[in-house]
Short mmCIF file of C-alpha atoms in Angstrom, two decimals:
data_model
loop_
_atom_site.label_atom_id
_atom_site.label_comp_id
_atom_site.label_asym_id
_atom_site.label_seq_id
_atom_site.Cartn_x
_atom_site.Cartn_y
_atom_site.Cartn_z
CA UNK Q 1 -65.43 18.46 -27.22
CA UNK Q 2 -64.73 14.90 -26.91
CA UNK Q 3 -64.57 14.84 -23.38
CA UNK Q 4 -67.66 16.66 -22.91
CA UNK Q 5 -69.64 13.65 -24.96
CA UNK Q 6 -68.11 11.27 -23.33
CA UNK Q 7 -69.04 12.04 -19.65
CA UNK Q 8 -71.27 9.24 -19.02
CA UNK Q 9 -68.18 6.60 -19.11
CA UNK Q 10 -65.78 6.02 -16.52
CA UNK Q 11 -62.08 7.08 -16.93
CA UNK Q 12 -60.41 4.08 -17.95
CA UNK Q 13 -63.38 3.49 -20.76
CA UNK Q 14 -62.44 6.81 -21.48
CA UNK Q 15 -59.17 7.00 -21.41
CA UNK Q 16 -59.21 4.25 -24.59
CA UNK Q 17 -61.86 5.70 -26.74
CA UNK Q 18 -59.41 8.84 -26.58
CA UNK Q 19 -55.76 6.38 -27.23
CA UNK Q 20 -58.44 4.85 -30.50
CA UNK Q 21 -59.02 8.52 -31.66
CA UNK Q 22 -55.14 8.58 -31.62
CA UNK Q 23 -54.55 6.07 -33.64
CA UNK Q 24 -57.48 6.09 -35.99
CA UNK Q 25 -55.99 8.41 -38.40
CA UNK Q 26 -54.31 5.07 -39.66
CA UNK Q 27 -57.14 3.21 -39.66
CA UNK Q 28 -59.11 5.47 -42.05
CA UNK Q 29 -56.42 5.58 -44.44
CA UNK Q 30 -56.05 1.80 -44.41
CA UNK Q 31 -59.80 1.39 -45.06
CA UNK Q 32 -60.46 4.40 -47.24
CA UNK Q 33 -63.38 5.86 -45.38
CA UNK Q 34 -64.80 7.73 -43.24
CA UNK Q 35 -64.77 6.59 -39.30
CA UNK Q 36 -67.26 7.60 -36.95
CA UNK Q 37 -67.61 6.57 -33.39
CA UNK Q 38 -70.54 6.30 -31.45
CA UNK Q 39 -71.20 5.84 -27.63
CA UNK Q 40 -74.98 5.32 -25.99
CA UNK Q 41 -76.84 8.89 -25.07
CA UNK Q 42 -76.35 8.86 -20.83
CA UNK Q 43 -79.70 10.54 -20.92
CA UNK Q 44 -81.66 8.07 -23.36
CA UNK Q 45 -80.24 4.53 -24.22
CA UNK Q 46 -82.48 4.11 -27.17
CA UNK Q 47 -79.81 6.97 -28.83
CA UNK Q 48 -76.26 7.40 -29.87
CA UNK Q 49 -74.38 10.25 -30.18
CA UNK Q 50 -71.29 11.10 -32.91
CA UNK Q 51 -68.53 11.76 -30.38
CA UNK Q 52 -65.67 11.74 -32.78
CA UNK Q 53 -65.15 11.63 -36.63
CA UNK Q 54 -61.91 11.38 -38.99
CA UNK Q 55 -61.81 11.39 -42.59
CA UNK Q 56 -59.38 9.44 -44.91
CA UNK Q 57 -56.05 10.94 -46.33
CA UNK Q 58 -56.22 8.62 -49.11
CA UNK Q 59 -59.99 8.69 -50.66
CA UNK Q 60 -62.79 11.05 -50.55
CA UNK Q 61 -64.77 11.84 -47.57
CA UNK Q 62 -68.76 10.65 -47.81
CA UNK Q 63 -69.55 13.43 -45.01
CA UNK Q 64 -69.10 16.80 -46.41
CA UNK Q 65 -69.98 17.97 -42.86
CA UNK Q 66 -68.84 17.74 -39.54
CA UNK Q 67 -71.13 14.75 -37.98
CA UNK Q 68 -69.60 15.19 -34.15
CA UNK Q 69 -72.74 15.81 -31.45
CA UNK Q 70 -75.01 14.40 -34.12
CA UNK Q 71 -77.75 12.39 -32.53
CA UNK Q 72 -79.41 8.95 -34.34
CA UNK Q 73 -81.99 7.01 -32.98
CA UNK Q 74 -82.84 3.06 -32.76
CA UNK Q 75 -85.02 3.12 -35.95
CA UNK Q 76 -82.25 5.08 -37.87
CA UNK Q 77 -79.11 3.54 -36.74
CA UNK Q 78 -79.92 -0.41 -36.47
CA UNK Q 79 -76.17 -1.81 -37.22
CA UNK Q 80 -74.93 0.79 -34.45
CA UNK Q 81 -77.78 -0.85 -31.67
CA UNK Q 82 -77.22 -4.31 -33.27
CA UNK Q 83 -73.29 -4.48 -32.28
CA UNK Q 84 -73.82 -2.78 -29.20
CA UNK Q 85 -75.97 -5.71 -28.29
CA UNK Q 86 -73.92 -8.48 -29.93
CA UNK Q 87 -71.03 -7.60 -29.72
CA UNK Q 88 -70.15 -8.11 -33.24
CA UNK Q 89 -69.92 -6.84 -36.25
CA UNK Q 90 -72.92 -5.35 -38.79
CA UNK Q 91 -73.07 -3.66 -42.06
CA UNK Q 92 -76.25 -1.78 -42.84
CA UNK Q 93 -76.66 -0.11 -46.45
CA UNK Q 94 -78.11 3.37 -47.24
CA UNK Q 95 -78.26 5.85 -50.16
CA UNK Q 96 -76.68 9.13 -50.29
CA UNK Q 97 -78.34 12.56 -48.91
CA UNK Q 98 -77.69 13.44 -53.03
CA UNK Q 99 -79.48 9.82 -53.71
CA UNK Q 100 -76.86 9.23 -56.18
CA UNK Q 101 -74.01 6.79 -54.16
CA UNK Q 102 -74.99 3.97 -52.17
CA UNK Q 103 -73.23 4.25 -49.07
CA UNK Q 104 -71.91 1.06 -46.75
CA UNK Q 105 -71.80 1.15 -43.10
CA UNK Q 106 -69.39 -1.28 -41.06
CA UNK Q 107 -70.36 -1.26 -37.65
CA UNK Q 108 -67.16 -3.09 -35.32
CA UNK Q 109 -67.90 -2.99 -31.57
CA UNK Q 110 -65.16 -1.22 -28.90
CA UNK Q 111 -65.33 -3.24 -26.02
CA UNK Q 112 -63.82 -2.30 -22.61
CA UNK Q 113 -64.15 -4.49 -19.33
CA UNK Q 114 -66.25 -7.41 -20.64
CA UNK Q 115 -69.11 -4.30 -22.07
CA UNK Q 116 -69.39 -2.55 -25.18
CA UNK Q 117 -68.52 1.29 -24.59
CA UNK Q 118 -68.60 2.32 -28.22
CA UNK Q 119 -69.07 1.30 -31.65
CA UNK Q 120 -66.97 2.43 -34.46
CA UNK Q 121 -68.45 2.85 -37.97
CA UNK Q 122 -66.80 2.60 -41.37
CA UNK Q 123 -68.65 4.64 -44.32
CA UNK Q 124 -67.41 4.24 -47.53
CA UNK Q 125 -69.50 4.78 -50.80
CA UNK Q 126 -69.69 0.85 -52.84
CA UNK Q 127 -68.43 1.26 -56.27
CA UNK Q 128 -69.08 -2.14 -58.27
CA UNK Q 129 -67.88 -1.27 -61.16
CA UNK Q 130 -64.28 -0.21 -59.81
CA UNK Q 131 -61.81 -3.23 -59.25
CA UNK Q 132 -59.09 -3.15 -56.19
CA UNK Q 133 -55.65 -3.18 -57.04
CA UNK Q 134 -53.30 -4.88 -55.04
CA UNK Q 135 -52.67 -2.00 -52.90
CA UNK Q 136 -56.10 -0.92 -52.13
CA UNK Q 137 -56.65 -4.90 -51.32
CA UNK Q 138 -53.74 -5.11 -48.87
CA UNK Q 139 -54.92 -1.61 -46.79
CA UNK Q 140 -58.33 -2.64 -46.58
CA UNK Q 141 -57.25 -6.70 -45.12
CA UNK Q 142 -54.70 -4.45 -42.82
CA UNK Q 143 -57.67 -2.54 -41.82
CA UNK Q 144 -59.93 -5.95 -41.30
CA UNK Q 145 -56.78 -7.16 -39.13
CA UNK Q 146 -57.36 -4.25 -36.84
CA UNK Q 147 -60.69 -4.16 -36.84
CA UNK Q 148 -60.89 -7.41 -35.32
CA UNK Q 149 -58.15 -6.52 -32.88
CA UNK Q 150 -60.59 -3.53 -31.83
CA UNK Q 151 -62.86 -5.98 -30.89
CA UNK Q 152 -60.65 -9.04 -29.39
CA UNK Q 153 -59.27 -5.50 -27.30
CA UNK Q 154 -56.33 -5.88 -28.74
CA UNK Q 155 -56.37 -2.42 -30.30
CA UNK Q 156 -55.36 0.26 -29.48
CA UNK Q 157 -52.44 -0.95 -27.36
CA UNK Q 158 -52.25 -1.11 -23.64
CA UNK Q 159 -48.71 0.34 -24.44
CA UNK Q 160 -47.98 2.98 -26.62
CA UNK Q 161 -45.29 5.53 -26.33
CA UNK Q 162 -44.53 6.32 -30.15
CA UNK Q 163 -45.85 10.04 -30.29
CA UNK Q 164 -46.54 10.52 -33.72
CA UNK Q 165 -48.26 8.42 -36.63
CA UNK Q 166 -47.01 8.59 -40.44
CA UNK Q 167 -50.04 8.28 -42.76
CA UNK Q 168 -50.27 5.83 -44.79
CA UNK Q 169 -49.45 7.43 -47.82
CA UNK Q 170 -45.74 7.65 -46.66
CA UNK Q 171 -45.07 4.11 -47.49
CA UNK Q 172 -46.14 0.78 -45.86
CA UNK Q 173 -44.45 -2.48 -45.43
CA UNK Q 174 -46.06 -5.77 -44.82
CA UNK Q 175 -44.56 -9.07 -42.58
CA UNK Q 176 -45.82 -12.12 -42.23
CA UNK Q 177 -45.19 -13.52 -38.71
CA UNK Q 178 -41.82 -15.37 -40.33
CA UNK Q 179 -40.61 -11.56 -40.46
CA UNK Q 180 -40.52 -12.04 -44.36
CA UNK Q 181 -41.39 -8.87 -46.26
CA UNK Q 182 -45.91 -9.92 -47.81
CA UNK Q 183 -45.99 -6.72 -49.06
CA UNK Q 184 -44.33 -3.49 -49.64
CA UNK Q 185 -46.13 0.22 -51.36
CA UNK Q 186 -44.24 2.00 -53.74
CA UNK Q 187 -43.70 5.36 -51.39
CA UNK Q 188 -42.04 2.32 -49.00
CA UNK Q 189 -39.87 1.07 -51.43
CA UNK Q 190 -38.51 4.47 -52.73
CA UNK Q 191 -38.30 5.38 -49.01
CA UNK Q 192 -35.54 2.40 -48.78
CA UNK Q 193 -33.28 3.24 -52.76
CA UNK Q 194 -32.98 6.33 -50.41
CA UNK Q 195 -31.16 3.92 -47.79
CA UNK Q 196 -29.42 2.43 -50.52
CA UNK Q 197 -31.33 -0.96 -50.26
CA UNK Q 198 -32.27 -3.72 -52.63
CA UNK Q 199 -36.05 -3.72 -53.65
CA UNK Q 200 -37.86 -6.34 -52.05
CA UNK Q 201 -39.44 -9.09 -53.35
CA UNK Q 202 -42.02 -11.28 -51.48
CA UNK Q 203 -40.47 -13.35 -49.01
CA UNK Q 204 -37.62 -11.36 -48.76
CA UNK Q 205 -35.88 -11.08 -45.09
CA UNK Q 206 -35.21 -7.54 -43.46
CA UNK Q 207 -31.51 -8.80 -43.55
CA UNK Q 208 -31.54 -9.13 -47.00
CA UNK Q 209 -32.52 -6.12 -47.86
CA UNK Q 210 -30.17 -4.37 -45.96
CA UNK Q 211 -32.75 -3.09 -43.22
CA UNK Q 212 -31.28 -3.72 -39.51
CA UNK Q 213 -34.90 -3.16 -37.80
CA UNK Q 214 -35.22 -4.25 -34.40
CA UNK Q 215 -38.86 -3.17 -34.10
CA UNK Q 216 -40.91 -5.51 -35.33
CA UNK Q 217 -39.33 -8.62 -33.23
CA UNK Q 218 -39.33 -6.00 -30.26
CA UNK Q 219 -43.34 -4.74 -30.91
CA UNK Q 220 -44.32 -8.45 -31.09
CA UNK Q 221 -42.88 -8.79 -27.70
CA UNK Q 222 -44.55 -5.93 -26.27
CA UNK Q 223 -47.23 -5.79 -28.08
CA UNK Q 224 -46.55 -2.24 -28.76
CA UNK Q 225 -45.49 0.06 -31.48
CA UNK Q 226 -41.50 0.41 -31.79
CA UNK Q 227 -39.48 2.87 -33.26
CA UNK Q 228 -36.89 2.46 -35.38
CA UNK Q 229 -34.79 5.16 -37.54
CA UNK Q 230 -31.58 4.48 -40.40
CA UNK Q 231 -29.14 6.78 -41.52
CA UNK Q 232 -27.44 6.20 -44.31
CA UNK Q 233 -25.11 8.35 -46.64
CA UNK Q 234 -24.48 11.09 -43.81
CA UNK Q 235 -27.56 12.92 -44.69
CA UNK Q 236 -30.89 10.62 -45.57
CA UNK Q 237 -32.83 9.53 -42.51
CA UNK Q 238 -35.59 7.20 -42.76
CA UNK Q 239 -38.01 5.95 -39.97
CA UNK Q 240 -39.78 3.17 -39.31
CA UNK Q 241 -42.84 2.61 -37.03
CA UNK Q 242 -43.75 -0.78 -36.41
CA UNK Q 243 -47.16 -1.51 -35.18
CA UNK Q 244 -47.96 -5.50 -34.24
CA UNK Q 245 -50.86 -7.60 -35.46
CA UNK Q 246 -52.39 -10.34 -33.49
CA UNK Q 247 -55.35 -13.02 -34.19
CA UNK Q 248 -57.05 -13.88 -31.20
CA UNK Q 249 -53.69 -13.07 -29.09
CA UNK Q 250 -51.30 -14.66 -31.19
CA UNK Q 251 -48.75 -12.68 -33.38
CA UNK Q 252 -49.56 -13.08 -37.22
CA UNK Q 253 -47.26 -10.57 -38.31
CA UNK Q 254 -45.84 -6.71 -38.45
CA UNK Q 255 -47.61 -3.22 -40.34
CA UNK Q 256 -44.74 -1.08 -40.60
CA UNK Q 257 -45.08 2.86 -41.68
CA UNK Q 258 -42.27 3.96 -43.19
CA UNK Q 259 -41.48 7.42 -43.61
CA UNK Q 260 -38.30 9.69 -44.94
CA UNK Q 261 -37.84 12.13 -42.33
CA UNK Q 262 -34.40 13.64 -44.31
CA UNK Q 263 -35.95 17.19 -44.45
CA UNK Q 264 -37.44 17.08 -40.67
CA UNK Q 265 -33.61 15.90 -39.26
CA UNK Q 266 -32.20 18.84 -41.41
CA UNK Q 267 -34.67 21.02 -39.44
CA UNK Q 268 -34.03 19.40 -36.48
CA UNK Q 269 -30.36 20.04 -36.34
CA UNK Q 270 -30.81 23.94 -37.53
CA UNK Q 271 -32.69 24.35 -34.72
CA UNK Q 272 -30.12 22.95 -32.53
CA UNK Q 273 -27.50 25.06 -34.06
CA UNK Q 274 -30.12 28.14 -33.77
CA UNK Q 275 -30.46 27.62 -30.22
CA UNK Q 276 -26.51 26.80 -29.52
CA UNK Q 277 -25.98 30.12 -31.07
CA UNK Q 278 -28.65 32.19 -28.90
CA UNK Q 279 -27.52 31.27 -25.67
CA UNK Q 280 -23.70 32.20 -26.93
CA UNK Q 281 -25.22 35.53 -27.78
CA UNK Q 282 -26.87 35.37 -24.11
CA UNK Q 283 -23.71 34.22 -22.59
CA UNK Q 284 -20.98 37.01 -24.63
CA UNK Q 285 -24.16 39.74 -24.01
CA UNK Q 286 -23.80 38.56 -20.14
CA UNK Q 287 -20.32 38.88 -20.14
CA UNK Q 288 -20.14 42.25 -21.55
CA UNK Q 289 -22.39 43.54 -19.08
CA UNK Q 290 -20.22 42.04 -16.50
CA UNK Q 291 -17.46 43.95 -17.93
CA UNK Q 292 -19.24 47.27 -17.49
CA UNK Q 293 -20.04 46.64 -13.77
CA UNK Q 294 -16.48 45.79 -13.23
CA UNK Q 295 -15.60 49.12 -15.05
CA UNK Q 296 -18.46 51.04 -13.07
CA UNK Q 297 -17.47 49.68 -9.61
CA UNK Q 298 -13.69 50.81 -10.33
CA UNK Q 299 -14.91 53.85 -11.82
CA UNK Q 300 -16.83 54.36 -8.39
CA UNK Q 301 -13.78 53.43 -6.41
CA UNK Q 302 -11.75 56.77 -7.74
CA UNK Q 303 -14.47 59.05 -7.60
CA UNK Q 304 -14.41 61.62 -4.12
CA UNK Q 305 -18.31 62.87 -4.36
CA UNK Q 306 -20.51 60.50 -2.44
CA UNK Q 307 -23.33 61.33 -4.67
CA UNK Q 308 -21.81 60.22 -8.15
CA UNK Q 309 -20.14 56.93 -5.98
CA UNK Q 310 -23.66 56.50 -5.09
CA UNK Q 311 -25.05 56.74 -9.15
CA UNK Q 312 -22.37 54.36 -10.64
CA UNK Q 313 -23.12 52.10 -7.57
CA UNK Q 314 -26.99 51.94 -8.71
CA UNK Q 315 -25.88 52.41 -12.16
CA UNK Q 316 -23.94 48.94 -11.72
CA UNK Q 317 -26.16 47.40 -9.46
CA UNK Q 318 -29.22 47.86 -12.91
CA UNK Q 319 -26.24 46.19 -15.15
CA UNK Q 320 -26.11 43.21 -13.12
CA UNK Q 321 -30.08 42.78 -12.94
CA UNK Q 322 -30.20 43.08 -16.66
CA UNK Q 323 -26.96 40.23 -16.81
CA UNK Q 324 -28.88 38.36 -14.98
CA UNK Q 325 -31.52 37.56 -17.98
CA UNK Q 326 -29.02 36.98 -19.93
CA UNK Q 327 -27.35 34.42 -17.70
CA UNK Q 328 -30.28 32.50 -17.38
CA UNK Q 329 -31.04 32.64 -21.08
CA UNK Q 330 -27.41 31.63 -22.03
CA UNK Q 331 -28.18 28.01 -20.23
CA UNK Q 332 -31.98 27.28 -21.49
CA UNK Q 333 -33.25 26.49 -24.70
CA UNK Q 334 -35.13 29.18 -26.92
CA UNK Q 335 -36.00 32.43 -25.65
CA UNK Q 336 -37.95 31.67 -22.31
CA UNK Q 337 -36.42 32.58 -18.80
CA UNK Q 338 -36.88 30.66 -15.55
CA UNK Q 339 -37.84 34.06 -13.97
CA UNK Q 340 -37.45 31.56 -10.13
CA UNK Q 341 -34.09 31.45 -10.77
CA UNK Q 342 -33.68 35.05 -12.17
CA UNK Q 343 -35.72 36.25 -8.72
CA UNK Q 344 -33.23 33.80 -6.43
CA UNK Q 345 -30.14 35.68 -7.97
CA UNK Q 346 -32.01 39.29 -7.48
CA UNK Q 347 -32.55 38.20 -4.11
CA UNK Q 348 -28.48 37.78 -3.59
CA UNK Q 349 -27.56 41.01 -5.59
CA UNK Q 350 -30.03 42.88 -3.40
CA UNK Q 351 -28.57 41.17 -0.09
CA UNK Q 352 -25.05 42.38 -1.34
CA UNK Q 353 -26.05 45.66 -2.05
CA UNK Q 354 -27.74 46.09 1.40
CA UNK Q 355 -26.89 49.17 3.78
CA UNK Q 356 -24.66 48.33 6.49
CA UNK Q 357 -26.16 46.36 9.40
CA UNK Q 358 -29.51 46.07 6.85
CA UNK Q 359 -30.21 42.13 6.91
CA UNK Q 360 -33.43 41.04 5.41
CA UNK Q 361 -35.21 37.73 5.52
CA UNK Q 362 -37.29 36.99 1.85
CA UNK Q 363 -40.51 35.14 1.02
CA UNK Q 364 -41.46 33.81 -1.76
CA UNK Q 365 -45.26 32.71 -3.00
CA UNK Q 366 -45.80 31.12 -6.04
CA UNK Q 367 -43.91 30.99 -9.47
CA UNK Q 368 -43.93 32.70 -12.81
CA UNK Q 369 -42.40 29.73 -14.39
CA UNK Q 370 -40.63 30.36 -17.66
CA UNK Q 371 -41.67 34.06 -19.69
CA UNK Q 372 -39.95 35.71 -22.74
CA UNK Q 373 -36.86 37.55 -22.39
CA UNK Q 374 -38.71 40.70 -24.20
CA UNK Q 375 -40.90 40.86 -20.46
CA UNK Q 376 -38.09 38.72 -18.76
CA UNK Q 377 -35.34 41.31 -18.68
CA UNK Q 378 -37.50 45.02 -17.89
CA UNK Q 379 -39.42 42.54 -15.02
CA UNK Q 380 -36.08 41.20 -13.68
CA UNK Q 381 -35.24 45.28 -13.64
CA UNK Q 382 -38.47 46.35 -11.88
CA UNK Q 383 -38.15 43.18 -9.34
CA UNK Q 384 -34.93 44.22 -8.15
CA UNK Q 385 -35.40 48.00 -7.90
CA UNK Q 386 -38.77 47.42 -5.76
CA UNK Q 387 -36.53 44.85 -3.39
CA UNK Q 388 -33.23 47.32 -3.29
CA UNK Q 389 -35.80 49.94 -2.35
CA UNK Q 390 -37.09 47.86 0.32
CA UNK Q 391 -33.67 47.41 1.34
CA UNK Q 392 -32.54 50.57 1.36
CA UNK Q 393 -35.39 52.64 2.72
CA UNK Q 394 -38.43 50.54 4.37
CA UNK Q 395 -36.26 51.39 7.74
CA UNK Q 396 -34.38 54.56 6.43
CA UNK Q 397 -35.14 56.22 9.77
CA UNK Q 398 -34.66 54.15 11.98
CA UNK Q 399 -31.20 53.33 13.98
CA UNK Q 400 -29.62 50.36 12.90
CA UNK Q 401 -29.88 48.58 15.21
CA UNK Q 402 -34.02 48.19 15.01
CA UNK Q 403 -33.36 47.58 10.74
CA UNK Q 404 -32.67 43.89 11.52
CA UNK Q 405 -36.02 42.34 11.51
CA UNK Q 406 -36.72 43.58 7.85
CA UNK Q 407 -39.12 41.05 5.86
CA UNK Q 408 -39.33 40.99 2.07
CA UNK Q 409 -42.12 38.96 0.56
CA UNK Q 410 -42.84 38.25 -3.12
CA UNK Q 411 -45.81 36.84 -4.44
CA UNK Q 412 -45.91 35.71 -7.61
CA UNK Q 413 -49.48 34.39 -9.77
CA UNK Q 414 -49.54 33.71 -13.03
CA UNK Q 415 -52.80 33.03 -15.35
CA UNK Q 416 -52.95 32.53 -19.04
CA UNK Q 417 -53.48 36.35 -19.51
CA UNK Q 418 -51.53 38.37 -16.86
CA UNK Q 419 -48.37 38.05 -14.74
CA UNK Q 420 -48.73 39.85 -11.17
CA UNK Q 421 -46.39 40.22 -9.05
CA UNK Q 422 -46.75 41.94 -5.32
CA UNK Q 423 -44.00 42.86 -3.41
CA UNK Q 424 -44.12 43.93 0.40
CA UNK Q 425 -42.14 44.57 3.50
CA UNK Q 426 -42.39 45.27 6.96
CA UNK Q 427 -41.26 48.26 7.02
CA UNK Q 428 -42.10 52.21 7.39
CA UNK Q 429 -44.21 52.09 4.04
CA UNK Q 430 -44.91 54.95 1.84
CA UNK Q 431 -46.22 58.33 3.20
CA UNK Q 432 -49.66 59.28 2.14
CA UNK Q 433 -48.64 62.25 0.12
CA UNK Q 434 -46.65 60.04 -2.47
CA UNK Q 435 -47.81 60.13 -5.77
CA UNK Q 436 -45.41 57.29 -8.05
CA UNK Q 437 -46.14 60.01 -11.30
CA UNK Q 438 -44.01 62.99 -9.79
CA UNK Q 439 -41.52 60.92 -7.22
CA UNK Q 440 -38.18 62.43 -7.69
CA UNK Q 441 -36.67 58.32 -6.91
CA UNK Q 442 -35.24 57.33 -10.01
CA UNK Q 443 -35.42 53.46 -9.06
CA UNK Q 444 -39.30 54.07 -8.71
CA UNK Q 445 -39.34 56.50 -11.98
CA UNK Q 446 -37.57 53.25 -13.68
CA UNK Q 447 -40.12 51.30 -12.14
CA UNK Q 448 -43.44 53.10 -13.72
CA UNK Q 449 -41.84 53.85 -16.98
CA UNK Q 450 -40.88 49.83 -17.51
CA UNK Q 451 -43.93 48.65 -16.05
CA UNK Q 452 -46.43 51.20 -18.11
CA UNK Q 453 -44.08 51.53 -21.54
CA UNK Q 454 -42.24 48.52 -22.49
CA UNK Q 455 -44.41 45.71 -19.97
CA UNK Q 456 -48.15 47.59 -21.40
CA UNK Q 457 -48.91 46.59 -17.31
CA UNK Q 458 -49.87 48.43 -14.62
CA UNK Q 459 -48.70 49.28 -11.52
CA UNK Q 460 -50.39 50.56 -7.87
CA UNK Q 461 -48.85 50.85 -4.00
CA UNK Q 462 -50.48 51.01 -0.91
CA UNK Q 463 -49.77 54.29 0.98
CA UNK Q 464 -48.60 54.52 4.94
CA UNK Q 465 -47.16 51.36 7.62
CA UNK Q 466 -45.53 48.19 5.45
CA UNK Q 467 -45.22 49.14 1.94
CA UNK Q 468 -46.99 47.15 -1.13
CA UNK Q 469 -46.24 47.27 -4.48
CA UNK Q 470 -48.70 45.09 -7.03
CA UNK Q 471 -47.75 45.15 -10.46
CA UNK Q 472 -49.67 43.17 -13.37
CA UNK Q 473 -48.34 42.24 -16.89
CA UNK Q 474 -50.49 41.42 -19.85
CA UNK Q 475 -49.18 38.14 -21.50
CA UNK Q 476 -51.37 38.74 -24.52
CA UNK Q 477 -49.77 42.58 -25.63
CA UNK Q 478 -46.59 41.51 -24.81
#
């Protein structure tokens, strides 16, 4: 949506409206109010247009409803016109739609490239009769701080690689540019009795207090947000997020969002344990399938009929396909398979498996990238039976020595609905009296039951010279 209402600005103007809307979520808080940001209609410069719009954790929100795509003209938005033109800031008064709250606007100018791209407004209903406590003072000078680093372009920074924001209501600590604490909320300072630190008192040092943060020296340098995170007591994490403040370039001191992140960590490390233990289950299942190939093969080995040597040898050869999966699974994370790497292993079991003097060269088009094991391991099955078939009968009567030349090619497409995958060869094809519902092959009976029961897909081959197989898998049923 954004995106869309911004397409009369170039990419880079884009590009830090969107890194503002990032951030902003702070700012609100800070300022208790409403944020709304406005950029010049492409089609008529005497309008604006809402393009974004974020509402304060920490007050109530003076626009019950969503104001993004909402058009104002010059008459009816003169702070908005008068900072696009100045390039300062202007406050503009109004009363409520209920005509019972009067309603400030602060109007602070986004520049970008020596021109005004946007303006961003605060609303925020005036209460007179409701003093500021310390607290609410400090946010609200923290929010004038960055206000005026919006417009010096100073905010949001050229650098920022911290991925996610606290809100304010987690705890904030103040420093001055001497690093000494100004300020500290009390979420912040029950955040630290966590670490086991002293409480701070103004012009207390980081040192003192028993807080080793590197951040704030290291975001003034950058002029970036740093990351820093304590552990204390084997078991209570605490992070801290410091984001720099300047004045006209110069550093004049550190906004740092603290946040206990105990219960997150705890998560954290279940899920790491989680996963360990999946892809041991992956890796013992693999195994044990292993086993019963080995068992099959000897089992084959002793057996006189050519026919049952013949069964245990397919028998084993399914085993391994499924093992497969499970190999690959056993050395990702979470339940996703690289099904490239599951198809480059099918591609070896189906060149060992190949009919005496059978050699085959393979092709592969496109990727499936990583899918589910639940459509992973019955796709892994049908890709190998449709190759081994290839293999075993695309020159089945033909001498041997005219099999060489056999070409397998795979193409693989993937869209955010449906996997499709087509294999073909160049080889004798299907004869046109073959109908897949009645074939007596039980590779290709294995093939339209996985496809149409447990993959919900569908399958169709074309009939006579080089045979083609398509088959398509719904993402969404699956």
């Amino acid at each position: 949506m954004v995106e869309d209402l911004l397409f009369g600005l170039e990419d880079e103007a884009k590009a830090r409206l969107t890194e503002l809307i990032r951030r902003w979520g702070l700012l609100a808080d800070l300022c208790f109010s409403d944020l709304l940001l406005f950029v010049k209609d492409p089609d008529n410069p005497a309008r604006v247009v809402v393009v974004a719009q974020v509402r304060p954790a920490t007050a109530a929100t003076v626009h019950q409803v969503d104001m993004v795509g909402s058009v104002f003209s010059k008459e009816s938005a003169q702070s908005i016109f008068s900072s696009f033109s100045s390039g300062g800031p202007s406050f503009q008064e109004r009363i409520d739609q209920a005509g019972t709250h009067k309603v400030v606007s602060q109007a602070i100018p986004v520049p970008y490239d020596g021109k005004i791209i946007a303006v961003m407004v605060r609303d925020f209903l005036l209460n007179p009769q409701r003093a500021q406590g310390e607290l609410e003072a400090t946010y609200v000078s923290l929010f004038e701080k960055l206000a005026k680093m919006i417009q010096h372009g100073e905010f949001p920074y050229s650098s920022d690689d911290v991925v996610e924001t606290p809100r304010v209501g987690d705890g904030v600590m103040v420093l001055g540019a001497d690093a000494l604490v100004q300020f500290m909320s009390p979420n912040g300072v029950s955040a630290i009795h966590r670490l086991g630190c002293r409480s701070p008192r103004r012009g207390s040092g980081l040192t003192e207090l028993g807080l080793p943060l590197l951040g704030p020296a290291q975001a003034a340098a950058e002029r970036s947000p740093v990351l820093d995170e304590i552990e204390r007591k084997g078991d209570i994490v605490v992070e801290f997020i410091s984001f720099p403040l300047f004045d006209r370039g110069s550093p004049s001191g550190t906004l740092v969002l603290i946040r206990d992140v105990t219960d997150l960590r705890v998560k954290d490390r279940l899920i790491l344990s989680k996963d360990a233990t999946i892809k041991e289950i992956h890796h013992r299942v693999k195994n044990n399938l292993q086993t019963i190939s080995s068992l099959l093969r000897l089992q084959a080995r002793r057996i006189d009929s050519d026919k049952a040597k013949q069964a245990l040898s397919e028998a084993e050869r399914r085993i391994r396909s499924i093992a497969l999966v499970h190999e690959a699974l056993s050395r990702e994370v979470g339940e996703q398979a690289p099904m490239g790497k599951v198809i480059e292993s099918i591609q070896v079991l189906a060149t060992e498996s190949a009919p005496q003097g059978v050699k085959a060269e393979y092709e592969v088009v496109g990727d499936l990238g990583d899918v589910d094991a639940s459509i992973a391991t019955p796709l892994a099955v049908v890709i190998a039976e449709l190759m081994q078939n290839s293999v075993e009968h695309a020159f089945a009567n033909l001498p041997i020595e005219d099999s060489v030349g056999l070409k397998i090619k795979l193409e693989l497409v993937r869209t955010n609905s449906v996997l499709k995958v087509t294999i073909s060869d160049n080889g004798e094809g299907f004869p046109d009296s073959f109908d897949l519902q009645t074939t007596a092959s039980l590779g290709l009976s294995i093939v339209r039951d996985l496809v149409t029961t447990q993959l919900n897909g569908k399958i169709s081959l074309r009939p006579g010279p080089s045979a083609k197989v398509t088959i398509e898998v719904p993402l969404e049923s699956n």
